[in-house]
Amino acid sequence: MTAINVLISGASVAGPALAHLLHRDGYRVTVVERAPAVRGGGYAVDFRGAAFEVLDELGVLAEVRAHDTAMRGTALLDEAGAESGRLPAEAFAGELEVPKSDVTRILHRITADDVEYLFDDSIVALTEHGGGVTVEFEKAATREFDLVFGADGVYSRVRRLAFAPHEQVLHHLGMSGAGFTTGNFLGLDREGVLQPAGNTAVYLFSAGDPERLTVSLSFATDSPALDRRPRAEQQDAVRTAFAGRGWQVPRLLDAMAQAEDFYFASTCQVQLDRWSNGRIALLGDAGYCAAPTSGMGTSQALLAARSLARNLAAANGDHRTAFAAYEAELRPYVAENQARGREAVALFGGQASEG
């Protein structure tokens, strides 16, 4: 029997996890990733509930646990910087929190020998026909695949090409923010501080590297339009939102201008009526991002990979049956997580919505 040939777009968490499980079941797997190499950096990610079962099935649970940030909680600060309360570690770190760079490195390592990776490339066209999907790449030659999976994040190229434009499926939750790292001038040790004020919030924490402080400056916005604007415009918007704020904010705004790892993103959810279209399916943030405020993005990605692999195996490769079962299995779980994401956004200066 000829192996089923699949393409996965995205090499973060959902993509490599699915690649490993499908290769185990006899599929021939290619992963395309627009970054030039395995991505480093990024915030820590947390794991909850059944995600531990998936890590165990992938054979990496003990290794992932070894990178636990061991966060000790977050202090709530008033506008003068005095502590006004505390949040337990579980509020942000879940049952286990690990730097994302360690997770992506581990998942790439367990797949590198068995899966073909196309780094520094991306999909430009998808054409489904009776026997498969013709995929055109920016750099690689056009190829044929039996199935295509989009695990390429909130601004998924696969979703835009095969489902709908971003503006039709992205639901803005009223908040945007900048992230970067700087020197740990507060001396935080596996702990964070959160200072909400009006429609803005400063969240600082140190995890993993005691010399570095991870900074999040979030503020209320009407749309995700700034996501695609130049860095200078994004930083101007941050400065405007935090103008007049005291405590450490002026120092943080200065550090933002110098940061080499500056990142800007709006808090959005992805809401689709269906997660598959013929031979093409979505998983993780590409299909149903619950927003970072939910704390469930990584767990959703892992459970989605397991569900897709198991349902494809149960359906003997019949993608129509498998994709329908996958969606029926995960939709209630995703709905709960998206509700959680909407509720939590107000803590960081956003405008909570019913969705």
Coordinates of C-alpha atoms in Angstrom, one line a residue:
M1 CA 0.0 0.0 0.0
T2 CA 1.4 3.4 -1.0
A3 CA 1.9 5.8 1.9
I4 CA -0.4 8.7 2.2
N5 CA 1.5 11.9 1.3
V6 CA 0.7 14.8 3.6
L7 CA 1.8 18.4 3.9
I8 CA 1.7 20.4 7.1
S9 CA 2.2 24.1 7.1
G10 CA 3.7 25.4 10.4
A11 CA 6.5 24.1 12.5
S12 CA 5.6 25.4 16.0
V13 CA 3.7 23.0 18.2
A14 CA 0.6 21.6 16.4
G15 CA 2.5 20.9 13.1
P16 CA 5.4 18.8 14.5
A17 CA 3.1 17.0 16.9
L18 CA 0.8 16.0 14.1
A19 CA 3.8 15.1 11.9
H20 CA 5.2 12.7 14.5
L21 CA 1.9 11.0 15.1
L22 CA 1.1 10.6 11.3
H23 CA 4.6 9.3 10.6
R24 CA 4.1 6.7 13.3
D25 CA 1.0 5.6 11.5
G26 CA 2.8 5.2 8.2
Y27 CA 2.2 8.6 6.5
R28 CA 4.9 10.3 4.5
V29 CA 5.0 13.8 6.0
T30 CA 6.4 17.1 4.8
V31 CA 6.4 20.3 7.0
V32 CA 6.8 23.7 5.4
E33 CA 7.8 26.7 7.6
R34 CA 8.3 30.2 6.6
A35 CA 11.0 30.9 9.2
P36 CA 14.5 30.0 8.2
A37 CA 15.0 27.6 11.1
V38 CA 13.3 26.3 14.2
R39 CA 11.9 29.3 15.9
G40 CA 13.5 30.5 19.2
G41 CA 12.2 33.0 21.6
G42 CA 8.6 33.6 22.4
Y43 CA 6.8 33.5 25.7
A44 CA 6.6 30.4 27.9
V45 CA 3.7 28.1 27.1
D46 CA 1.7 26.1 29.6
F47 CA 0.1 22.7 29.6
R48 CA -3.1 21.7 31.2
G49 CA -5.3 18.6 31.5
A50 CA -5.2 16.0 28.7
A51 CA -2.3 17.8 27.1
F52 CA -0.1 15.7 29.4
E53 CA -1.4 12.5 27.8
V54 CA -0.4 13.8 24.4
L55 CA 3.1 14.7 25.6
D56 CA 3.4 11.2 27.0
E57 CA 2.2 9.7 23.7
L58 CA 4.8 11.7 21.9
G59 CA 7.4 10.3 24.3
V60 CA 8.6 13.7 25.5
L61 CA 6.7 14.3 28.8
A62 CA 9.7 13.8 31.1
E63 CA 12.0 16.0 28.8
V64 CA 9.4 18.8 28.7
R65 CA 8.9 18.6 32.5
A66 CA 12.7 19.1 32.9
H67 CA 12.3 22.6 31.5
D68 CA 9.6 23.7 33.9
T69 CA 9.9 27.4 34.7
A70 CA 8.7 26.8 38.3
M71 CA 6.9 30.1 38.4
R72 CA 5.9 31.1 41.9
G73 CA 3.0 33.5 41.2
T74 CA 2.3 37.0 40.2
A75 CA 1.9 40.1 42.3
L76 CA -0.8 42.6 41.5
L77 CA 0.4 46.2 41.7
D78 CA -1.4 49.5 42.1
E79 CA -0.5 52.5 39.9
A80 CA 2.3 53.5 42.4
G81 CA 3.9 50.0 42.1
A82 CA 2.8 48.8 45.6
E83 CA 1.5 45.3 45.9
S84 CA -2.2 45.1 46.2
G85 CA -2.8 41.3 45.8
R86 CA -1.4 38.1 44.4
L87 CA -2.4 35.6 41.8
P88 CA -1.3 31.9 42.1
A89 CA 1.2 30.5 39.6
E90 CA -1.5 28.4 38.0
A91 CA -3.3 31.6 36.8
F92 CA -0.7 32.1 34.1
A93 CA 1.5 29.0 34.2
G94 CA -1.1 26.3 34.2
E95 CA -0.1 22.9 35.6
L96 CA 3.3 23.1 33.8
E97 CA 5.0 26.1 32.1
V98 CA 7.9 25.7 29.7
P99 CA 9.7 28.2 27.5
K100 CA 8.2 27.8 24.0
S101 CA 11.7 27.6 22.4
D102 CA 12.4 24.4 24.4
V103 CA 9.1 22.9 23.3
T104 CA 9.6 23.6 19.6
R105 CA 13.2 22.4 19.8
I106 CA 12.1 19.1 21.3
L107 CA 9.3 18.5 18.8
H108 CA 11.6 19.3 15.9
R109 CA 14.2 16.9 17.3
I110 CA 11.8 13.9 17.5
T111 CA 10.7 14.5 13.9
A112 CA 13.8 15.7 12.1
D113 CA 15.0 12.2 11.0
D114 CA 11.6 11.0 9.8
V115 CA 9.9 14.2 8.4
E116 CA 10.9 16.4 5.5
Y117 CA 11.2 20.0 6.6
L118 CA 11.1 22.9 4.1
F119 CA 12.3 25.9 6.0
D120 CA 12.3 29.5 4.7
D121 CA 9.4 28.7 2.4
S122 CA 5.6 29.0 2.3
I123 CA 2.5 28.0 0.3
V124 CA 1.3 30.4 -2.4
A125 CA -1.5 28.3 -4.0
L126 CA -3.7 25.3 -3.2
T127 CA -5.7 23.5 -5.9
E128 CA -7.7 20.5 -4.9
H129 CA -8.7 17.9 -7.5
G130 CA -10.1 14.4 -7.4
G131 CA -7.0 12.7 -6.3
G132 CA -5.3 15.2 -4.1
V133 CA -4.1 18.8 -3.7
T134 CA -1.6 20.6 -6.0
V135 CA 0.6 22.9 -3.8
E136 CA 2.6 25.7 -5.2
F137 CA 5.4 27.1 -3.0
E138 CA 7.3 30.4 -3.0
K139 CA 10.6 28.6 -3.5
A140 CA 10.2 24.8 -3.8
A141 CA 8.8 23.2 -6.9
T142 CA 5.1 22.5 -7.2
R143 CA 4.1 19.2 -5.6
E144 CA 1.2 16.9 -5.1
F145 CA -0.2 15.8 -1.7
D146 CA -3.0 13.6 -0.6
L147 CA -3.9 15.9 2.4
V148 CA -2.9 19.4 3.5
F149 CA -3.0 20.6 7.1
G150 CA -2.8 24.2 8.2
A151 CA -1.0 24.6 11.6
D152 CA 0.3 28.0 10.7
G153 CA -1.1 30.2 13.4
V154 CA -3.6 33.1 13.7
Y155 CA -2.7 34.5 10.3
S156 CA -2.7 31.1 8.6
R157 CA -1.7 31.1 4.9
V158 CA -3.6 27.8 4.4
R159 CA -6.8 29.2 5.9
R160 CA -6.6 32.3 3.8
L161 CA -6.1 30.3 0.6
A162 CA -8.6 27.5 1.2
F163 CA -11.3 28.9 3.6
A164 CA -11.7 32.7 3.9
P165 CA -9.8 36.0 4.2
H166 CA -8.5 37.0 7.6
E167 CA -11.0 39.8 8.1
Q168 CA -13.9 37.3 7.8
V169 CA -12.7 34.9 10.5
L170 CA -10.6 37.0 13.0
H171 CA -12.6 38.3 15.9
H172 CA -10.7 41.1 17.7
L173 CA -11.1 41.0 21.5
G174 CA -10.3 44.7 22.0
M175 CA -6.7 44.4 22.9
S176 CA -3.3 44.7 21.3
G177 CA 0.2 44.6 22.9
A178 CA 3.9 44.7 22.5
G179 CA 6.3 42.1 23.9
F180 CA 10.1 42.0 24.3
T181 CA 12.8 41.2 26.8
T182 CA 15.2 43.4 28.7
G183 CA 17.5 43.2 31.6
N184 CA 16.0 41.9 34.8
F185 CA 16.3 45.3 36.6
L186 CA 13.6 44.3 39.1
G187 CA 15.4 41.2 40.2
L188 CA 12.3 39.0 39.7
D189 CA 13.0 35.3 40.4
R190 CA 10.5 33.0 38.8
E191 CA 7.7 35.4 39.5
G192 CA 5.7 38.1 37.8
V193 CA 4.1 41.5 38.4
L194 CA 0.9 42.7 36.8
Q195 CA -0.1 46.4 36.9
P196 CA -3.5 47.1 35.3
A197 CA -4.6 50.7 35.0
G198 CA -7.6 51.8 33.0
N199 CA -7.4 50.3 29.5
T200 CA -3.7 49.4 29.8
A201 CA -1.7 46.7 31.6
V202 CA 2.0 46.1 32.3
Y203 CA 2.9 42.4 32.8
L204 CA 6.5 41.6 33.7
F205 CA 8.0 38.2 34.6
S206 CA 11.3 36.4 34.8
A207 CA 11.4 32.7 33.9
G208 CA 14.1 30.5 32.6
D209 CA 16.8 33.1 32.3
P210 CA 17.3 35.0 35.6
E211 CA 19.1 37.8 33.7
R212 CA 16.2 38.6 31.5
L213 CA 12.8 40.2 32.1
T214 CA 9.9 39.4 29.7
V215 CA 7.8 42.5 29.1
S216 CA 4.2 42.7 27.9
L217 CA 2.6 46.1 27.4
S218 CA -1.1 45.7 26.4
F219 CA -3.8 48.2 25.7
A220 CA -7.3 48.5 24.4
T221 CA -7.7 48.8 20.6
D222 CA -10.6 48.8 18.1
S223 CA -9.1 46.4 15.6
P224 CA -6.0 44.3 14.8
A225 CA -4.9 46.7 12.1
L226 CA -1.6 47.5 13.8
D227 CA -0.5 43.9 13.5
R228 CA 0.5 44.5 9.9
R229 CA 2.0 48.0 10.4
P230 CA 5.7 48.9 10.6
R231 CA 7.4 48.6 13.9
A232 CA 7.8 52.3 14.3
E233 CA 4.0 52.8 14.1
Q234 CA 3.4 50.0 16.5
Q235 CA 5.8 51.5 19.0
D236 CA 4.2 54.9 18.6
A237 CA 0.8 53.4 19.4
V238 CA 2.3 51.8 22.6
R239 CA 3.8 55.1 23.7
T240 CA 0.5 56.9 23.1
A241 CA -1.4 54.4 25.1
F242 CA 1.0 54.5 28.0
A243 CA 1.7 58.2 28.0
G244 CA 1.7 59.7 31.5
R245 CA 2.0 56.3 33.2
G246 CA 4.5 56.3 36.1
W247 CA 6.3 53.5 38.1
Q248 CA 8.7 51.7 35.6
V249 CA 6.7 52.5 32.5
P250 CA 9.1 55.2 31.1
R251 CA 12.0 52.9 31.5
L252 CA 10.1 50.1 29.8
L253 CA 9.2 52.3 26.8
D254 CA 12.9 53.2 26.4
A255 CA 13.8 49.5 26.5
M256 CA 11.2 48.7 23.9
A257 CA 12.9 50.9 21.4
Q258 CA 16.2 49.0 21.9
A259 CA 14.8 45.5 22.0
E260 CA 16.0 43.1 19.3
D261 CA 13.1 40.7 20.0
F262 CA 10.2 43.2 19.8
Y263 CA 6.9 41.6 19.0
F264 CA 3.5 43.1 18.4
A265 CA 0.2 41.2 18.2
S266 CA -3.5 41.8 18.7
T267 CA -5.6 39.5 20.8
C268 CA -8.0 37.7 18.4
Q269 CA -10.0 34.6 18.1
V270 CA -10.5 32.5 15.0
Q271 CA -14.1 31.5 14.5
L272 CA -15.0 29.2 11.5
D273 CA -18.1 27.2 10.7
R274 CA -16.0 24.3 9.6
W275 CA -12.3 23.3 10.1
S276 CA -12.0 21.3 6.9
N277 CA -12.5 21.9 3.3
G278 CA -12.2 18.7 1.2
R279 CA -8.7 17.4 1.6
I280 CA -7.5 20.4 3.6
A281 CA -7.9 20.8 7.4
L282 CA -6.9 23.3 10.1
L283 CA -5.7 22.7 13.6
G284 CA -4.5 24.8 16.5
D285 CA -4.6 28.6 16.3
A286 CA -5.1 28.5 12.5
G287 CA -8.5 26.9 13.0
Y288 CA -9.8 28.1 16.3
C289 CA -7.4 30.3 18.3
A290 CA -8.8 30.9 21.7
A291 CA -6.5 33.9 22.4
P292 CA -3.4 33.9 24.6
T293 CA -5.6 35.1 27.5
S294 CA -7.2 31.6 27.5
G295 CA -4.0 29.9 28.5
M296 CA -5.1 27.0 26.3
G297 CA -3.4 27.5 22.9
T298 CA -0.7 24.9 23.4
S299 CA -3.0 22.3 24.9
Q300 CA -5.5 22.8 22.1
A301 CA -2.7 22.3 19.6
L302 CA -1.6 19.0 21.1
L303 CA -5.1 17.6 21.5
A304 CA -5.9 18.5 17.9
A305 CA -2.9 16.7 16.6
R306 CA -3.9 13.6 18.6
S307 CA -7.5 13.8 17.5
L308 CA -6.7 14.1 13.8
A309 CA -4.2 11.2 13.9
R310 CA -6.5 8.9 15.8
N311 CA -9.5 9.7 13.7
L312 CA -7.6 9.2 10.5
A313 CA -6.4 5.8 11.8
A314 CA -9.9 4.8 12.8
A315 CA -11.3 5.8 9.4
N316 CA -8.6 3.9 7.6
G317 CA -7.4 7.1 5.9
D318 CA -10.9 8.3 4.8
H319 CA -10.3 12.0 5.3
R320 CA -14.0 13.0 5.1
T321 CA -15.0 10.7 8.0
A322 CA -11.9 11.5 10.0
F323 CA -12.2 15.3 9.6
A324 CA -15.9 15.2 10.7
A325 CA -15.1 13.1 13.7
Y326 CA -12.2 15.4 14.7
E327 CA -14.4 18.5 14.6
A328 CA -17.2 16.8 16.5
E329 CA -14.8 15.7 19.2
L330 CA -13.0 19.0 19.7
R331 CA -15.7 21.7 19.1
P332 CA -17.1 21.7 22.7
Y333 CA -13.6 21.9 24.2
V334 CA -12.6 24.8 21.9
A335 CA -15.9 26.6 22.7
E336 CA -15.1 26.5 26.4
N337 CA -11.6 27.8 25.9
Q338 CA -12.7 30.6 23.7
A339 CA -15.2 31.7 26.3
R340 CA -12.3 31.7 28.8
G341 CA -10.2 33.8 26.5
R342 CA -12.9 36.4 26.1
E343 CA -13.5 36.6 29.9
A344 CA -9.8 37.0 30.8
V345 CA -9.0 39.8 28.3
A346 CA -10.3 42.5 30.6
L347 CA -7.5 41.8 33.1
F348 CA -5.0 43.1 30.6
G349 CA -6.8 46.2 29.5
G350 CA -9.0 44.8 26.8
Q351 CA -12.6 45.1 26.1
A352 CA -14.3 41.7 27.0
S353 CA -17.0 40.5 24.6
E354 CA -19.6 37.8 24.6
G355 CA -18.4 36.4 21.2

